Amino acid sequence: MTELPPLREVLEAHGLSADKRFGQHFLLDLNVTRKIARLAGPFDGDVVIEVGPGPGGLTRALLESDASQVIAVEKDRRFIPLLEDLASASGGRLTVTEADALKVDERQLLAGQTGHLVSNLPYNVGTPLLIKWLTGRWRPRSLTLMFQKEVADRVAARAGTSAYGRLSVISQAVCEARVVMDLPARAFTPPPKVASAVVRLAPHADAPSPADLAALEQITAAAFGQRRKMLRSSLKSMGGAELCEAAGISPDARAEVIDVAGFLRLAEASRR
């Protein structure tokens, strides 16, 4: 990896730049990408899936880690030749897959192996991808993901704070979530209009079942869809006050003050 040309030179040689359609902002500073890889690890020889690698800045750092293999999933075919060059230099440890990460089956990519997710996510699909990984049939061993700072704060927000919402509840029902790194806009090429942050999510051993998660998605959609209303009103179509009482929650409370455990009780009660 140390003998590879600098990323800026590689981009210039291929005449490539970020595409706004894909929400691309590149991390070219290997000191930053190495720090992200360290925060994500150790991987103990497991496989790492990286989504949206672009020119491969984070990919290079992941290949320096203790991951046995890195699987890069890239939708923008302009970067496939760059990534294939990186794969050739990786000694067989990098596999490049041209695909839409929203549609890809991670279990197929891993072929029965366990895996972690590490990614500087494209801004325009970060939240849908997170929901896919939290609620889908495949559960990664860990997720270390970069979002716009506003989204990262929502993922890790606690009940009673302004950032707390549906994304907070679903994320924390499945994982322990914490912001582990903040990055200013100037760290990226081109600089976005907002700051970014890295969130590390570690799945709970006793994460909710798919049925409970489906119920949780419905409950949180209703509760936070009308977050200024009391739960007796926002959850009226699901039982309202009666549902709240069955879950041991005040019907006069609003969604923003109910913690994750409370929402899980509401989801469980709604399935009885």
Short mmCIF file of C-alpha atoms in Angstrom, two decimals:
data_model
loop_
_atom_site.label_atom_id
_atom_site.label_comp_id
_atom_site.label_asym_id
_atom_site.label_seq_id
_atom_site.Cartn_x
_atom_site.Cartn_y
_atom_site.Cartn_z
CA MET A 1 0.00 0.00 0.00
CA THR A 2 2.85 2.41 0.80
CA GLU A 3 4.13 2.23 -2.79
CA LEU A 4 0.84 3.36 -4.34
CA PRO A 5 0.66 6.88 -5.82
CA PRO A 6 -1.17 9.59 -3.82
CA LEU A 7 -4.92 9.62 -4.31
CA ARG A 8 -4.98 13.14 -5.76
CA GLU A 9 -2.54 12.04 -8.47
CA VAL A 10 -4.68 8.98 -9.24
CA LEU A 11 -7.82 11.11 -9.58
CA GLU A 12 -6.06 13.64 -11.79
CA ALA A 13 -4.57 10.92 -13.99
CA HIS A 14 -8.04 9.50 -14.63
CA GLY A 15 -9.74 12.88 -14.94
CA LEU A 16 -12.15 12.04 -12.11
CA SER A 17 -14.05 14.21 -9.65
CA ALA A 18 -16.93 13.77 -7.21
CA ASP A 19 -20.43 13.42 -8.69
CA LYS A 20 -23.14 15.38 -6.88
CA ARG A 21 -25.78 12.89 -8.06
CA PHE A 22 -24.21 10.26 -5.82
CA GLY A 23 -23.61 12.60 -2.86
CA GLN A 24 -19.86 12.02 -3.17
CA HIS A 25 -17.28 13.77 -0.97
CA PHE A 26 -13.87 12.07 -0.92
CA LEU A 27 -11.54 11.52 2.03
CA LEU A 28 -8.06 11.72 0.55
CA ASP A 29 -6.06 12.26 3.75
CA LEU A 30 -4.73 8.83 4.74
CA ASN A 31 -4.10 10.02 8.31
CA VAL A 32 -7.87 10.55 8.64
CA THR A 33 -8.85 7.30 6.95
CA ARG A 34 -6.38 5.35 9.09
CA LYS A 35 -7.93 6.84 12.23
CA ILE A 36 -11.39 5.74 11.05
CA ALA A 37 -10.08 2.23 10.40
CA ARG A 38 -8.58 2.13 13.91
CA LEU A 39 -11.85 3.29 15.47
CA ALA A 40 -13.70 0.60 13.52
CA GLY A 41 -11.40 -2.26 14.55
CA PRO A 42 -10.01 -4.53 15.59
CA PHE A 43 -11.54 -6.91 13.07
CA ASP A 44 -9.76 -10.06 14.32
CA GLY A 45 -9.45 -11.49 10.84
CA ASP A 46 -13.09 -10.94 9.87
CA VAL A 47 -14.24 -9.55 6.52
CA VAL A 48 -15.05 -5.85 6.12
CA ILE A 49 -17.62 -4.54 3.66
CA GLU A 50 -17.09 -0.96 2.50
CA VAL A 51 -19.85 0.87 0.62
CA GLY A 52 -19.07 3.71 -1.76
CA PRO A 53 -15.26 3.55 -1.67
CA GLY A 54 -14.85 6.00 -4.57
CA PRO A 55 -11.12 6.38 -5.27
CA GLY A 56 -10.23 4.12 -2.33
CA GLY A 57 -8.89 6.35 0.45
CA LEU A 58 -10.64 4.46 3.25
CA THR A 59 -10.11 1.21 1.35
CA ARG A 60 -6.34 1.65 1.57
CA ALA A 61 -6.57 2.15 5.33
CA LEU A 62 -8.78 -0.92 5.73
CA LEU A 63 -6.26 -3.00 3.77
CA GLU A 64 -3.63 -1.96 6.33
CA SER A 65 -5.86 -3.31 9.14
CA ASP A 66 -6.23 -6.84 10.50
CA ALA A 67 -9.24 -7.59 8.26
CA SER A 68 -8.76 -10.80 6.32
CA GLN A 69 -10.55 -9.37 3.30
CA VAL A 70 -12.19 -6.12 2.20
CA ILE A 71 -15.23 -6.17 -0.08
CA ALA A 72 -15.77 -2.81 -1.77
CA VAL A 73 -19.26 -2.16 -3.13
CA GLU A 74 -19.24 0.72 -5.65
CA LYS A 75 -22.15 1.92 -7.79
CA ASP A 76 -20.21 4.53 -9.78
CA ARG A 77 -18.47 2.55 -12.50
CA ARG A 78 -15.97 5.39 -13.11
CA PHE A 79 -14.08 4.21 -10.03
CA ILE A 80 -14.03 0.50 -10.82
CA PRO A 81 -10.69 0.65 -12.73
CA LEU A 82 -9.04 2.54 -9.83
CA LEU A 83 -10.34 0.01 -7.33
CA GLU A 84 -9.28 -2.91 -9.51
CA ASP A 85 -5.75 -1.47 -9.58
CA LEU A 86 -5.91 -1.36 -5.79
CA ALA A 87 -7.17 -4.94 -5.74
CA SER A 88 -4.19 -6.02 -7.83
CA ALA A 89 -1.85 -4.44 -5.26
CA SER A 90 -3.71 -5.98 -2.29
CA GLY A 91 -2.43 -9.52 -2.59
CA GLY A 92 -5.93 -10.90 -3.07
CA ARG A 93 -7.41 -9.17 0.00
CA LEU A 94 -9.65 -6.71 -1.90
CA THR A 95 -12.72 -7.76 -3.87
CA VAL A 96 -14.50 -5.10 -5.93
CA THR A 97 -18.24 -5.43 -6.55
CA GLU A 98 -20.03 -3.03 -8.88
CA ALA A 99 -23.53 -2.80 -7.39
CA ASP A 100 -26.14 -0.62 -5.71
CA ALA A 101 -25.64 -1.12 -1.96
CA LEU A 102 -29.37 -0.62 -1.35
CA LYS A 103 -30.06 -3.73 -3.45
CA VAL A 104 -27.05 -5.93 -2.73
CA ASP A 105 -27.35 -9.05 -0.58
CA GLU A 106 -24.51 -8.85 1.95
CA ARG A 107 -24.95 -12.50 2.95
CA GLN A 108 -24.15 -13.50 -0.62
CA LEU A 109 -21.07 -11.29 -0.65
CA LEU A 110 -19.80 -12.82 2.57
CA ALA A 111 -20.55 -16.42 1.55
CA GLY A 112 -21.20 -17.53 5.12
CA GLN A 113 -18.46 -15.48 6.79
CA THR A 114 -19.04 -12.88 9.49
CA GLY A 115 -18.45 -9.28 8.55
CA HIS A 116 -18.21 -5.66 9.63
CA LEU A 117 -19.36 -2.54 7.82
CA VAL A 118 -17.09 0.49 7.50
CA SER A 119 -18.00 3.33 5.17
CA ASN A 120 -17.89 7.00 4.35
CA LEU A 121 -21.51 6.83 3.23
CA PRO A 122 -22.78 8.85 0.28
CA TYR A 123 -24.90 11.59 1.85
CA ASN A 124 -27.97 10.93 -0.26
CA VAL A 125 -28.41 7.28 0.78
CA GLY A 126 -26.85 7.14 4.25
CA THR A 127 -30.08 6.88 6.25
CA PRO A 128 -31.81 4.33 3.95
CA LEU A 129 -28.69 2.16 4.06
CA LEU A 130 -28.52 2.30 7.84
CA ILE A 131 -32.18 1.28 8.15
CA LYS A 132 -31.55 -1.58 5.73
CA TRP A 133 -28.66 -2.89 7.84
CA LEU A 134 -30.49 -2.45 11.13
CA THR A 135 -33.73 -4.13 10.10
CA GLY A 136 -32.62 -6.61 7.43
CA ARG A 137 -31.94 -10.31 7.72
CA TRP A 138 -28.16 -9.82 7.78
CA ARG A 139 -26.69 -8.39 10.97
CA PRO A 140 -23.10 -7.08 10.79
CA ARG A 141 -20.75 -7.57 13.75
CA SER A 142 -20.22 -3.81 13.88
CA LEU A 143 -20.96 -0.72 11.81
CA THR A 144 -18.61 2.28 11.64
CA LEU A 145 -20.25 4.81 9.38
CA MET A 146 -19.76 8.44 8.43
CA PHE A 147 -22.81 10.65 8.03
CA GLN A 148 -23.60 14.33 7.93
CA LYS A 149 -23.16 15.45 11.53
CA GLU A 150 -26.86 16.18 11.89
CA VAL A 151 -27.70 12.56 10.97
CA ALA A 152 -24.94 11.16 13.19
CA ASP A 153 -26.28 13.14 16.14
CA ARG A 154 -29.77 11.78 15.50
CA VAL A 155 -28.50 8.19 15.46
CA ALA A 156 -26.86 8.57 18.88
CA ALA A 157 -29.34 11.03 20.50
CA ARG A 158 -30.93 10.26 23.87
CA ALA A 159 -34.57 10.73 24.87
CA GLY A 160 -35.44 14.28 25.82
CA THR A 161 -32.95 15.92 23.44
CA SER A 162 -33.89 17.86 20.31
CA ALA A 163 -32.10 15.39 17.99
CA TYR A 164 -33.95 12.36 19.41
CA GLY A 165 -36.35 10.76 16.96
CA ARG A 166 -37.31 7.69 15.02
CA LEU A 167 -33.79 7.04 13.73
CA SER A 168 -32.44 7.23 17.30
CA VAL A 169 -34.93 4.66 18.58
CA ILE A 170 -34.46 2.13 15.78
CA SER A 171 -30.66 2.46 15.85
CA GLN A 172 -30.41 2.08 19.62
CA ALA A 173 -32.96 -0.71 19.81
CA VAL A 174 -30.57 -2.79 17.71
CA CYS A 175 -27.17 -1.37 18.67
CA GLU A 176 -25.17 0.62 21.14
CA ALA A 177 -24.50 3.82 19.17
CA ARG A 178 -21.96 6.55 19.83
CA VAL A 179 -20.29 9.32 17.87
CA VAL A 180 -16.55 8.58 17.84
CA MET A 181 -15.16 11.26 15.53
CA ASP A 182 -16.13 14.67 14.15
CA LEU A 183 -14.79 15.93 10.82
CA PRO A 184 -14.99 19.48 9.46
CA ALA A 185 -16.08 20.08 5.87
CA ARG A 186 -12.51 20.99 4.86
CA ALA A 187 -11.43 17.36 5.44
CA PHE A 188 -13.23 16.36 2.24
CA THR A 189 -12.74 16.90 -1.48
CA PRO A 190 -14.85 18.74 -2.49
CA PRO A 191 -15.85 20.21 0.89
CA PRO A 192 -19.56 19.64 1.63
CA LYS A 193 -21.71 22.43 3.05
CA VAL A 194 -21.97 20.67 6.42
CA ALA A 195 -19.72 18.96 8.95
CA SER A 196 -19.60 15.18 9.23
CA ALA A 197 -19.21 12.65 12.02
CA VAL A 198 -18.39 8.97 12.40
CA VAL A 199 -20.77 6.75 14.37
CA ARG A 200 -19.81 3.33 15.69
CA LEU A 201 -22.67 0.90 16.25
CA ALA A 202 -22.23 -2.38 18.12
CA PRO A 203 -25.25 -4.72 17.85
CA HIS A 204 -26.83 -5.87 21.11
CA ALA A 205 -26.64 -9.59 21.80
CA ASP A 206 -30.41 -9.60 22.44
CA ALA A 207 -31.51 -7.36 19.56
CA PRO A 208 -35.27 -7.32 18.77
CA SER A 209 -36.73 -9.96 16.48
CA PRO A 210 -37.72 -8.98 12.91
CA ALA A 211 -41.40 -8.96 14.00
CA ASP A 212 -40.64 -6.66 16.94
CA LEU A 213 -38.60 -4.38 14.69
CA ALA A 214 -41.43 -4.17 12.17
CA ALA A 215 -43.81 -3.20 14.99
CA LEU A 216 -41.25 -0.69 16.29
CA GLU A 217 -41.01 0.94 12.87
CA GLN A 218 -44.79 1.40 12.79
CA ILE A 219 -44.97 2.75 16.33
CA THR A 220 -42.14 5.22 15.86
CA ALA A 221 -43.47 6.38 12.47
CA ALA A 222 -46.80 7.26 14.09
CA ALA A 223 -45.37 8.71 17.31
CA PHE A 224 -42.72 10.92 15.73
CA GLY A 225 -44.88 11.73 12.70
CA GLN A 226 -46.94 13.83 15.12
CA ARG A 227 -44.30 14.43 17.78
CA ARG A 228 -46.04 17.48 19.28
CA LYS A 229 -49.10 15.43 20.12
CA MET A 230 -49.59 13.24 23.18
CA LEU A 231 -49.23 9.52 22.51
CA ARG A 232 -52.93 8.98 23.18
CA SER A 233 -53.51 10.97 19.97
CA SER A 234 -50.52 10.10 17.79
CA LEU A 235 -51.00 6.35 18.45
CA LYS A 236 -54.80 6.47 18.31
CA SER A 237 -55.02 4.16 15.29
CA MET A 238 -52.99 1.55 17.20
CA GLY A 239 -54.87 1.67 20.47
CA GLY A 240 -53.91 5.07 21.84
CA ALA A 241 -54.32 5.31 25.61
CA GLU A 242 -55.07 1.61 25.99
CA LEU A 243 -51.85 0.66 24.17
CA CYS A 244 -49.82 3.08 26.31
CA GLU A 245 -51.26 1.71 29.53
CA ALA A 246 -50.50 -1.86 28.42
CA ALA A 247 -46.89 -0.78 27.93
CA GLY A 248 -46.70 1.05 31.26
CA ILE A 249 -46.38 4.48 29.63
CA SER A 250 -48.38 7.63 30.30
CA PRO A 251 -50.78 8.33 27.41
CA ASP A 252 -50.19 12.04 28.03
CA ALA A 253 -46.46 11.76 27.25
CA ARG A 254 -44.98 12.87 23.94
CA ALA A 255 -42.70 10.74 21.77
CA GLU A 256 -39.56 12.78 22.46
CA VAL A 257 -39.47 11.83 26.16
CA ILE A 258 -40.01 8.07 25.74
CA ASP A 259 -36.75 6.13 25.90
CA VAL A 260 -35.87 3.19 23.68
CA ALA A 261 -37.01 0.64 26.26
CA GLY A 262 -40.39 2.36 26.40
CA PHE A 263 -40.81 2.19 22.64
CA LEU A 264 -39.87 -1.48 22.67
CA ARG A 265 -42.62 -2.08 25.25
CA LEU A 266 -45.08 -0.22 23.03
CA ALA A 267 -44.05 -2.36 20.05
CA GLU A 268 -44.44 -5.54 22.08
CA ALA A 269 -47.86 -4.46 23.38
CA SER A 270 -49.02 -3.65 19.87
CA ARG A 271 -48.39 -7.29 18.84
CA ARG A 272 -50.49 -8.86 21.57
#
